[in-house]
PDB file of C-alpha atoms in Angstrom:
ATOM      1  CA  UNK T   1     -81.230  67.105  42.613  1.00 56.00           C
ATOM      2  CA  UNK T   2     -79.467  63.630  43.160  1.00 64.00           C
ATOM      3  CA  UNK T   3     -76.105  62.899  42.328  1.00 66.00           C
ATOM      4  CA  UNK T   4     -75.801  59.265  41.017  1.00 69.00           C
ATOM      5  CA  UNK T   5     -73.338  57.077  39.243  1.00 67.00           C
ATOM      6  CA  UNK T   6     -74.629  55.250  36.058  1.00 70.00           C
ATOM      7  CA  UNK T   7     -72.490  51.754  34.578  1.00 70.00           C
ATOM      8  CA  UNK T   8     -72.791  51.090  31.146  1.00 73.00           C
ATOM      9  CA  UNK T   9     -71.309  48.412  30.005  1.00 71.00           C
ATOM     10  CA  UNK T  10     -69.461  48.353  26.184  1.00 76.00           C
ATOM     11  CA  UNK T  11     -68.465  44.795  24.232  1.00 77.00           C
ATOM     12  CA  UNK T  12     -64.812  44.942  23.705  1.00 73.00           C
ATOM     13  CA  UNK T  13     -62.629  42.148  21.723  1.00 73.00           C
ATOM     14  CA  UNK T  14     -58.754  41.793  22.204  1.00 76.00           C
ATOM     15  CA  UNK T  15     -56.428  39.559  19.659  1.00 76.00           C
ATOM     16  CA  UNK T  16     -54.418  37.208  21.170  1.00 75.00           C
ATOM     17  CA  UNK T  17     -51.234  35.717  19.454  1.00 79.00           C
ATOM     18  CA  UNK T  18     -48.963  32.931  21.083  1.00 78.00           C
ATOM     19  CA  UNK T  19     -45.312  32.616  19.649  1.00 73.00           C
ATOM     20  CA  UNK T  20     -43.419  29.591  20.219  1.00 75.00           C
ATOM     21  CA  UNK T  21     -40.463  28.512  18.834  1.00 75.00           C
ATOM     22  CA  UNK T  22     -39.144  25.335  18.536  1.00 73.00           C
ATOM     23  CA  UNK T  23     -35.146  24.179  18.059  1.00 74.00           C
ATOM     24  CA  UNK T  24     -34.304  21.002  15.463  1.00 72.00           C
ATOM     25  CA  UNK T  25     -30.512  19.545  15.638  1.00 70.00           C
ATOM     26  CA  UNK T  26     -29.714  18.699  12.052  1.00 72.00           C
ATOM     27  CA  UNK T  27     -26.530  16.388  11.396  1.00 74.00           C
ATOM     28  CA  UNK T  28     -24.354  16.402   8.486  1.00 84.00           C
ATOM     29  CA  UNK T  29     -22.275  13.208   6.900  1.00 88.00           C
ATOM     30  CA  UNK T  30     -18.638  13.414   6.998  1.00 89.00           C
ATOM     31  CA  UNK T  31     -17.176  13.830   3.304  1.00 90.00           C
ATOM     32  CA  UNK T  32     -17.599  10.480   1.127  1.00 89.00           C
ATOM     33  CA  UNK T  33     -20.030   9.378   2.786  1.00 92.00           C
ATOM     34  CA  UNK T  34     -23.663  10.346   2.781  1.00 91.00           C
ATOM     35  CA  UNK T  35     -27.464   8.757   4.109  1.00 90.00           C
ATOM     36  CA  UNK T  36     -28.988   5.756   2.256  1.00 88.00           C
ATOM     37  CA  UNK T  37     -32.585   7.723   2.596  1.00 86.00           C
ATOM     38  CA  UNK T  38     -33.479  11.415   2.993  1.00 83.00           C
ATOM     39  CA  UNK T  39     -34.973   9.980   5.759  1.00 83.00           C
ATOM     40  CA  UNK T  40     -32.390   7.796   7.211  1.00 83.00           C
ATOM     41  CA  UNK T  41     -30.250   9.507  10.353  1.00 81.00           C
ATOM     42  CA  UNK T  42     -26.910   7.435   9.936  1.00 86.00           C
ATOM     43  CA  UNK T  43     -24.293   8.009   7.294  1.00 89.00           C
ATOM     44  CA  UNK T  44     -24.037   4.343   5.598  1.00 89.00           C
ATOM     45  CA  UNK T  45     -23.730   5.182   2.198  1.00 91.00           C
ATOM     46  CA  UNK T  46     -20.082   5.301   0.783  1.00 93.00           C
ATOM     47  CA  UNK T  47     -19.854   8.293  -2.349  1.00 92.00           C
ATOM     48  CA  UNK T  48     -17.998   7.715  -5.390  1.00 92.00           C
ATOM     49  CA  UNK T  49     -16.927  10.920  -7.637  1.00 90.00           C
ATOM     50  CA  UNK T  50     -16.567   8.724 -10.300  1.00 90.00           C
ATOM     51  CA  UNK T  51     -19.047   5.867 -11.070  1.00 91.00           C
ATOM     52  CA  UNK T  52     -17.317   2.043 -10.777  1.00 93.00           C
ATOM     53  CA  UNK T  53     -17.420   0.666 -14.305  1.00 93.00           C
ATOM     54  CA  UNK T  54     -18.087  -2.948 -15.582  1.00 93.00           C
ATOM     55  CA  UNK T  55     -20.581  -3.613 -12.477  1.00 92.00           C
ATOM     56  CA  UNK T  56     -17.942  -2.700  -9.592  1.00 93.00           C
ATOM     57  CA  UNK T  57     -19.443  -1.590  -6.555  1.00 93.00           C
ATOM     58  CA  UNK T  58     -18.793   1.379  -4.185  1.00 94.00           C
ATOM     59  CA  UNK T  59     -17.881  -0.426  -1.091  1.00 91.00           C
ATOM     60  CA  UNK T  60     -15.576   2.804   0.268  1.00 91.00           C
ATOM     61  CA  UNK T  61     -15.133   6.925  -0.446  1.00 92.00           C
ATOM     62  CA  UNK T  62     -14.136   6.736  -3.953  1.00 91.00           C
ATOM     63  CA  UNK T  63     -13.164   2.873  -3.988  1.00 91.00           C
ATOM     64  CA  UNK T  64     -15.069   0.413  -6.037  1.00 93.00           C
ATOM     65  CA  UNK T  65     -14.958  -3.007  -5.108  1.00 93.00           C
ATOM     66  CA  UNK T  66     -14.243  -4.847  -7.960  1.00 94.00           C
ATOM     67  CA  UNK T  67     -15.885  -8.616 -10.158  1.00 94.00           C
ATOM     68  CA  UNK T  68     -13.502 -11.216 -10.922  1.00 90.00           C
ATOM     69  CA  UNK T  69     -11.916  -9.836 -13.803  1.00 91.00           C
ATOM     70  CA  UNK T  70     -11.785  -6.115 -13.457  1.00 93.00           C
ATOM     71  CA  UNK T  71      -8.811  -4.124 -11.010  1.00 92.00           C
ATOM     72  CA  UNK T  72      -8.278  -0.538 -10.630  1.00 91.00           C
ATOM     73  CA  UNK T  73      -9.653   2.170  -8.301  1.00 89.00           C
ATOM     74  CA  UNK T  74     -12.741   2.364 -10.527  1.00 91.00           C
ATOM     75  CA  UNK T  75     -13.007  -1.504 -11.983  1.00 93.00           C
ATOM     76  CA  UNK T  76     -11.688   0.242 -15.237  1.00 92.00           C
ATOM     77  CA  UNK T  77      -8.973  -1.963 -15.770  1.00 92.00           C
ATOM     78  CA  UNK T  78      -9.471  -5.952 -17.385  1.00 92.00           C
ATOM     79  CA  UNK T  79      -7.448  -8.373 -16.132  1.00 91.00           C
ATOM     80  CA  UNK T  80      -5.126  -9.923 -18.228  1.00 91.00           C
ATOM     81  CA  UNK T  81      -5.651 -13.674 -17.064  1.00 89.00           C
ATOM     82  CA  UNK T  82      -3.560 -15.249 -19.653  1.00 90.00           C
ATOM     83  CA  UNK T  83      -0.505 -13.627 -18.711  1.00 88.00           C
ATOM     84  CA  UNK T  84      -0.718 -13.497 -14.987  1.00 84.00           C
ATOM     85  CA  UNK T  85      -2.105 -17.287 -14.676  1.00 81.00           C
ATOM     86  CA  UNK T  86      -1.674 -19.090 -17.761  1.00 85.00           C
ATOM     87  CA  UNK T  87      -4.236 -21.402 -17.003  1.00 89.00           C
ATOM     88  CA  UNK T  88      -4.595 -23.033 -20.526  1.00 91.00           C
ATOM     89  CA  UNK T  89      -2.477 -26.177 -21.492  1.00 89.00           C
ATOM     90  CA  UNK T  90      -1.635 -24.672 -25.177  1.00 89.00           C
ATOM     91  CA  UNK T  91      -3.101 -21.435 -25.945  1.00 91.00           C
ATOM     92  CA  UNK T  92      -5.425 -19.128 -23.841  1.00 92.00           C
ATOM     93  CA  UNK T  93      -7.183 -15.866 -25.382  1.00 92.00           C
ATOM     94  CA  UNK T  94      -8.239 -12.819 -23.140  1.00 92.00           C
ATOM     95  CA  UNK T  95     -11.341 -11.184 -23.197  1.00 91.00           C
ATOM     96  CA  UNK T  96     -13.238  -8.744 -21.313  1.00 91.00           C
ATOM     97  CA  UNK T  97     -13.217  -9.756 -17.996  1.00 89.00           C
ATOM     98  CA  UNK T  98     -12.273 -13.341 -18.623  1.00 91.00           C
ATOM     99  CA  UNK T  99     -10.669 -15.702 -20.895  1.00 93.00           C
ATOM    100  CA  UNK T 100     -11.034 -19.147 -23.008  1.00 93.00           C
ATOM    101  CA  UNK T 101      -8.692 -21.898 -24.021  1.00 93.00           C
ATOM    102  CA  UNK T 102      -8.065 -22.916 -27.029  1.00 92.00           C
ATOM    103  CA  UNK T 103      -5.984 -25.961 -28.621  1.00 92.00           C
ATOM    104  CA  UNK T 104      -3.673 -26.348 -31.603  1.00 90.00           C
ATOM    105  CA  UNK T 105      -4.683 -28.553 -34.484  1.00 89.00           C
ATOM    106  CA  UNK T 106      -4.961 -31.993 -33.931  1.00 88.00           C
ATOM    107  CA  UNK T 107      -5.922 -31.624 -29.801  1.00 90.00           C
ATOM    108  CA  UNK T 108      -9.391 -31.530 -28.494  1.00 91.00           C
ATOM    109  CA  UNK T 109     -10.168 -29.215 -25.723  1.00 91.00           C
ATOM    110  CA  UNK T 110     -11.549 -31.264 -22.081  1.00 91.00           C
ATOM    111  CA  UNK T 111     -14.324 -30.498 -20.057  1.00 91.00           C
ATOM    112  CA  UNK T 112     -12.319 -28.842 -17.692  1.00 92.00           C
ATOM    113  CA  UNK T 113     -11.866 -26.049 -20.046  1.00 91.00           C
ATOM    114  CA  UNK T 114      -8.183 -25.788 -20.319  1.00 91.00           C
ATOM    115  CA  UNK T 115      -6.443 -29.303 -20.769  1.00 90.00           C
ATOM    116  CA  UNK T 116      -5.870 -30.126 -24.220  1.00 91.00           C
ATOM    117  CA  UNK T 117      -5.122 -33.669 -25.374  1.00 90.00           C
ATOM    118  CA  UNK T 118      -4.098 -35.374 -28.619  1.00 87.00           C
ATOM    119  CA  UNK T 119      -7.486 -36.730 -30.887  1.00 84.00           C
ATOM    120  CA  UNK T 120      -5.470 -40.220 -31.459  1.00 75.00           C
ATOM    121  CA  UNK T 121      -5.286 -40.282 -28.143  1.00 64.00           C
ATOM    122  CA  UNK T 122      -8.556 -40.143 -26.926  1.00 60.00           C
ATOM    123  CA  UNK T 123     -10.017 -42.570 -29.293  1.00 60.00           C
ATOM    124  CA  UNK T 124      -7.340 -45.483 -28.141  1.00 59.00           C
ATOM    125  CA  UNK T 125      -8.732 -44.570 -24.965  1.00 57.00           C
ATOM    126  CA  UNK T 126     -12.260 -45.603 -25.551  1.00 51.00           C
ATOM    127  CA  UNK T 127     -15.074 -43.427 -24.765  1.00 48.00           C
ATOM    128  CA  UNK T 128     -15.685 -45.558 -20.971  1.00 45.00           C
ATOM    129  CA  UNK T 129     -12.254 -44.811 -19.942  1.00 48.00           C
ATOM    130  CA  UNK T 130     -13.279 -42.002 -17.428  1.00 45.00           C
ATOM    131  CA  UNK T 131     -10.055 -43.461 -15.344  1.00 44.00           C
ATOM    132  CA  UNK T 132      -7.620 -41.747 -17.640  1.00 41.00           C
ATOM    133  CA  UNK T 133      -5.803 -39.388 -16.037  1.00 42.00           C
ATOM    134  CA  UNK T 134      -4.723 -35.931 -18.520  1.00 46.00           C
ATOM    135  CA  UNK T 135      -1.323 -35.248 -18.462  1.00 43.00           C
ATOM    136  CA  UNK T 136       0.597 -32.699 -21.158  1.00 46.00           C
ATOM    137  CA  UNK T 137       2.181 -33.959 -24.305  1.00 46.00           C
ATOM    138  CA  UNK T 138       5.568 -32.813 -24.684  1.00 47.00           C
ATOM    139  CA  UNK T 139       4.287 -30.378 -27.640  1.00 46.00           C
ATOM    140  CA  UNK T 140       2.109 -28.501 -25.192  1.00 46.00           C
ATOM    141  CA  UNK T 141       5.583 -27.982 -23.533  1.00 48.00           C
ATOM    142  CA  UNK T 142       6.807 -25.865 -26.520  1.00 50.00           C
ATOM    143  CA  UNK T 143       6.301 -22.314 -26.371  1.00 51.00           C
ATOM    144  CA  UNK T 144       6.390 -20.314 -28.919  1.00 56.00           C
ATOM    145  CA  UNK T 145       9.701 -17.735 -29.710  1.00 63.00           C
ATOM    146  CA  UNK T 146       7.537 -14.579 -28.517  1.00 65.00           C
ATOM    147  CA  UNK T 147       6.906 -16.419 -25.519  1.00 70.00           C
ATOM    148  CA  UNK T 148      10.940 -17.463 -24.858  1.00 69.00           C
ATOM    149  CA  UNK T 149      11.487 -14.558 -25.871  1.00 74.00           C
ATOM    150  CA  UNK T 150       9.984 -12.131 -23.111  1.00 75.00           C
ATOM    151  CA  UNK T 151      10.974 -14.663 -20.685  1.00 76.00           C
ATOM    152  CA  UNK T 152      14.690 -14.128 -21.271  1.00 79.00           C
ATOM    153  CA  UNK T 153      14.188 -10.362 -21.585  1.00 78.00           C
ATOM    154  CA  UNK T 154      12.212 -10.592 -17.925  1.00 79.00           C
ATOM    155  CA  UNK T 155      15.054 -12.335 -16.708  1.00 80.00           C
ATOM    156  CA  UNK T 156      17.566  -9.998 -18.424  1.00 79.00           C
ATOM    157  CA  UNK T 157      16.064  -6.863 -16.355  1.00 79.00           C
ATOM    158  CA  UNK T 158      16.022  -8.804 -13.230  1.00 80.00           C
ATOM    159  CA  UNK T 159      19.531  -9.506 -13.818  1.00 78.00           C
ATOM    160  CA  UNK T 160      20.293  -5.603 -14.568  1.00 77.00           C
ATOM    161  CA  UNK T 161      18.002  -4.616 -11.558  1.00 75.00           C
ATOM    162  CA  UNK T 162      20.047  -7.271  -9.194  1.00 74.00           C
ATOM    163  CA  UNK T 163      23.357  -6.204 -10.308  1.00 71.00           C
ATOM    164  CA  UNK T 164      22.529  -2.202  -9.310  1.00 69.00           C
ATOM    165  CA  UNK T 165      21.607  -3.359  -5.822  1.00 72.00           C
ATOM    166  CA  UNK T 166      24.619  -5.408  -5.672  1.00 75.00           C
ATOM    167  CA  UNK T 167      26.898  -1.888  -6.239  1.00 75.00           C
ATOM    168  CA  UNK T 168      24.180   0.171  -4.039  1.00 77.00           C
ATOM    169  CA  UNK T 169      24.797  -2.229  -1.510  1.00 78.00           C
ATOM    170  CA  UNK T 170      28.704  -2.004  -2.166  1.00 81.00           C
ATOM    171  CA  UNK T 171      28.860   1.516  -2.113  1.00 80.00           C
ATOM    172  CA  UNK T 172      27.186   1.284   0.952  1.00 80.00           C
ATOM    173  CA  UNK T 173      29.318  -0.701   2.978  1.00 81.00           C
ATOM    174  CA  UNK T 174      32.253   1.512   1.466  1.00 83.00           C
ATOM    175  CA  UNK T 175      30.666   4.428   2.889  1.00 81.00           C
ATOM    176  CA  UNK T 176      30.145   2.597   6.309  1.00 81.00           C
ATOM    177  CA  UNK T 177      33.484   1.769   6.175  1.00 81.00           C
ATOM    178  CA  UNK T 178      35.171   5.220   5.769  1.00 83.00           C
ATOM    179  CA  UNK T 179      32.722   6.706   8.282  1.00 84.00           C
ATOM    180  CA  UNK T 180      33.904   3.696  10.954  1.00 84.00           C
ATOM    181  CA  UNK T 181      37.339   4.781  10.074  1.00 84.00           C
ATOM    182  CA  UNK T 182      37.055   8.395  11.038  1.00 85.00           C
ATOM    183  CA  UNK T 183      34.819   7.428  14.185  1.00 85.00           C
ATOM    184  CA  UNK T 184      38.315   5.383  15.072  1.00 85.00           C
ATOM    185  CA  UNK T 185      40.499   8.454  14.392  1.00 86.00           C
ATOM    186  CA  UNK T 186      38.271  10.835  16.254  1.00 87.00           C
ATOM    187  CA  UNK T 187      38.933   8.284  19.239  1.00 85.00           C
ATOM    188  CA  UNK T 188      42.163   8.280  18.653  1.00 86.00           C
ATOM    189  CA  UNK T 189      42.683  11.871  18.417  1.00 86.00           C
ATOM    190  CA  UNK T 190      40.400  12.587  21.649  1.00 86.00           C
ATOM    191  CA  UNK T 191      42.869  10.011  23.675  1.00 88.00           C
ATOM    192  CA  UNK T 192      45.811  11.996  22.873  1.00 86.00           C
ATOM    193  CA  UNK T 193      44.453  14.995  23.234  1.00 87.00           C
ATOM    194  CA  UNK T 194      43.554  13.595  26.771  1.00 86.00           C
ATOM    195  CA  UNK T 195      47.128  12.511  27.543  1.00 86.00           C
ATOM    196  CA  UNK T 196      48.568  15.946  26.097  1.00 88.00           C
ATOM    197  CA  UNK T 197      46.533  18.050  28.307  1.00 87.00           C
ATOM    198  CA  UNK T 198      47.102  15.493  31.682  1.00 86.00           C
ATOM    199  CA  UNK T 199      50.572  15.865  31.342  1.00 86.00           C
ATOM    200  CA  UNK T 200      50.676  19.950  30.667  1.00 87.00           C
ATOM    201  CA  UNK T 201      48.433  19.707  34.159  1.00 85.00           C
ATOM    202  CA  UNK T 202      51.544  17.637  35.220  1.00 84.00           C
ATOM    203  CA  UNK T 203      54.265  19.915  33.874  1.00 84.00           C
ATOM    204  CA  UNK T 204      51.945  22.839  35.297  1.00 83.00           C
ATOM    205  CA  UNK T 205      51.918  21.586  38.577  1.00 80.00           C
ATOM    206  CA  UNK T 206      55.753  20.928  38.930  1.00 80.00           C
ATOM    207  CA  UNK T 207      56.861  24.295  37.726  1.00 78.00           C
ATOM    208  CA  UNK T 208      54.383  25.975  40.284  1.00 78.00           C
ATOM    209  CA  UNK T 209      56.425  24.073  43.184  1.00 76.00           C
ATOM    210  CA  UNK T 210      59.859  24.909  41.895  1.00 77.00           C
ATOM    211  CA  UNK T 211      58.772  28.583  41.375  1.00 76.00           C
ATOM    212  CA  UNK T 212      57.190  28.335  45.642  1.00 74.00           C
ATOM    213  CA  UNK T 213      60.731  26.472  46.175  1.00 75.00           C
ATOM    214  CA  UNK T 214      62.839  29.695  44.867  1.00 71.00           C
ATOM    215  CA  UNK T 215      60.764  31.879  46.773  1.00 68.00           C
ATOM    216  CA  UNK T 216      61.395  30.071  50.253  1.00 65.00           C
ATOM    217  CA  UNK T 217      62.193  26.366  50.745  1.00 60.00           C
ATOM    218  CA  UNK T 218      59.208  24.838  51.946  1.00 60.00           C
ATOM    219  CA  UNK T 219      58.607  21.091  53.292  1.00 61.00           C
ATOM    220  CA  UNK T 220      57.443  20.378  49.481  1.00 60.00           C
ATOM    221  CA  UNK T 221      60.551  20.941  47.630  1.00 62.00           C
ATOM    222  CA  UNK T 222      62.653  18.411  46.478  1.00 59.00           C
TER     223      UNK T 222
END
């Protein structure tokens, strides 16, 4: 009998799975600040915690920039025009964000919105005078008592508020004064103290050679 080897071959199948993994750098924006896009890599876009109010704008972190008319942090504040310019001739009304002109009875408002001039005037004038220059009648110079009124009170408190810098400023140069004055006696004082001690060195030194000289005369002694 023959001894032989036999091959058989046998399908076999064999899964294969590939892992890769893959690194992303994410960036974050600093606070107040964040990206005008999800998509958008730079942080452009100021944040405000609080909205800006009568159409402000967020220009910074929390800071609104602000339309003529409007101040504060947030735009929330009006502007009170007619006290901080007084740009009407007779009398100017506030509103929200702005302001109108009126005149008292008798005047006719320009086209300039604020000048005010007498009727009788105008018609004298002629309607081709377009020459004439405006110019205030002495009633538009009259203010009334409220007006005078806070004016001298304004100029009380700036009086007041003077006169306590004025003894602030006093007490001041008091206190400079007294502390130049003991900087001079502290001089003084050191200077003598200086001269006391050089002459105990003195005094020191001469009762050392009279003590050598009563122990044995020496070429030192007087």
């Amino acid at each position: 009998m023959c001894t032989r080897v036999q091959v058989m071959h046998e399908p076999a199948f064999r899964d294969v799975i590939r892992h890769k993994s893959a690194q992303q750098v994410t960036y974050d924006c600093c606070n107040g600040w964040t990206r005008e896009s999800p998509n958008a890599d730079a942080c452009l876009k100021p944040v405000c915690s609080t909205a800006c109010y009568n159409g402000g704008i967020c220009s910074a972190p929390d800071t609104c920039s602000c339309p003529t008319g409007f101040t504060g942090r947030y735009c929330e504040q009006d502007i009170n025009e007619c006290n901080d310019k007084k740009p009407c001739d007779q009398m100017c009304v506030n509103t929200m964000g702005s302001y109108y002109c009126k005149c008292r009875e008798g005047f006719l408002l320009q086209d300039d919105q604020q000048s005010c001039k007498k009727i009788g005037d105008l018609l004298s004038q002629g309607s081709h005078d377009d020459d004439a220059f405006e110019a205030r009648d002495m009633e538009n110079e009259i203010e009334s008592q409220e007006d005078v009124t806070a004016r001298l009170q304004k100029i009380e408190k700036m009086l007041a508020n003077e006169k306590v810098h004025t003894h602030d400023l006093e007490k001041t140069l008091q206190n400079t004064y007294k502390m130049e004055k003991q900087q001079f006696d502290i001089n003084r004082l050191q200077t003598n103290l200086y001269n006391t001690e050089t002459r105990t060195l003195k005094l020191e030194g001469m009762v050392n050679l009279l003590m050598k000289c009563r122990n044995g005369p020496n070429t030192h002694c007087p």
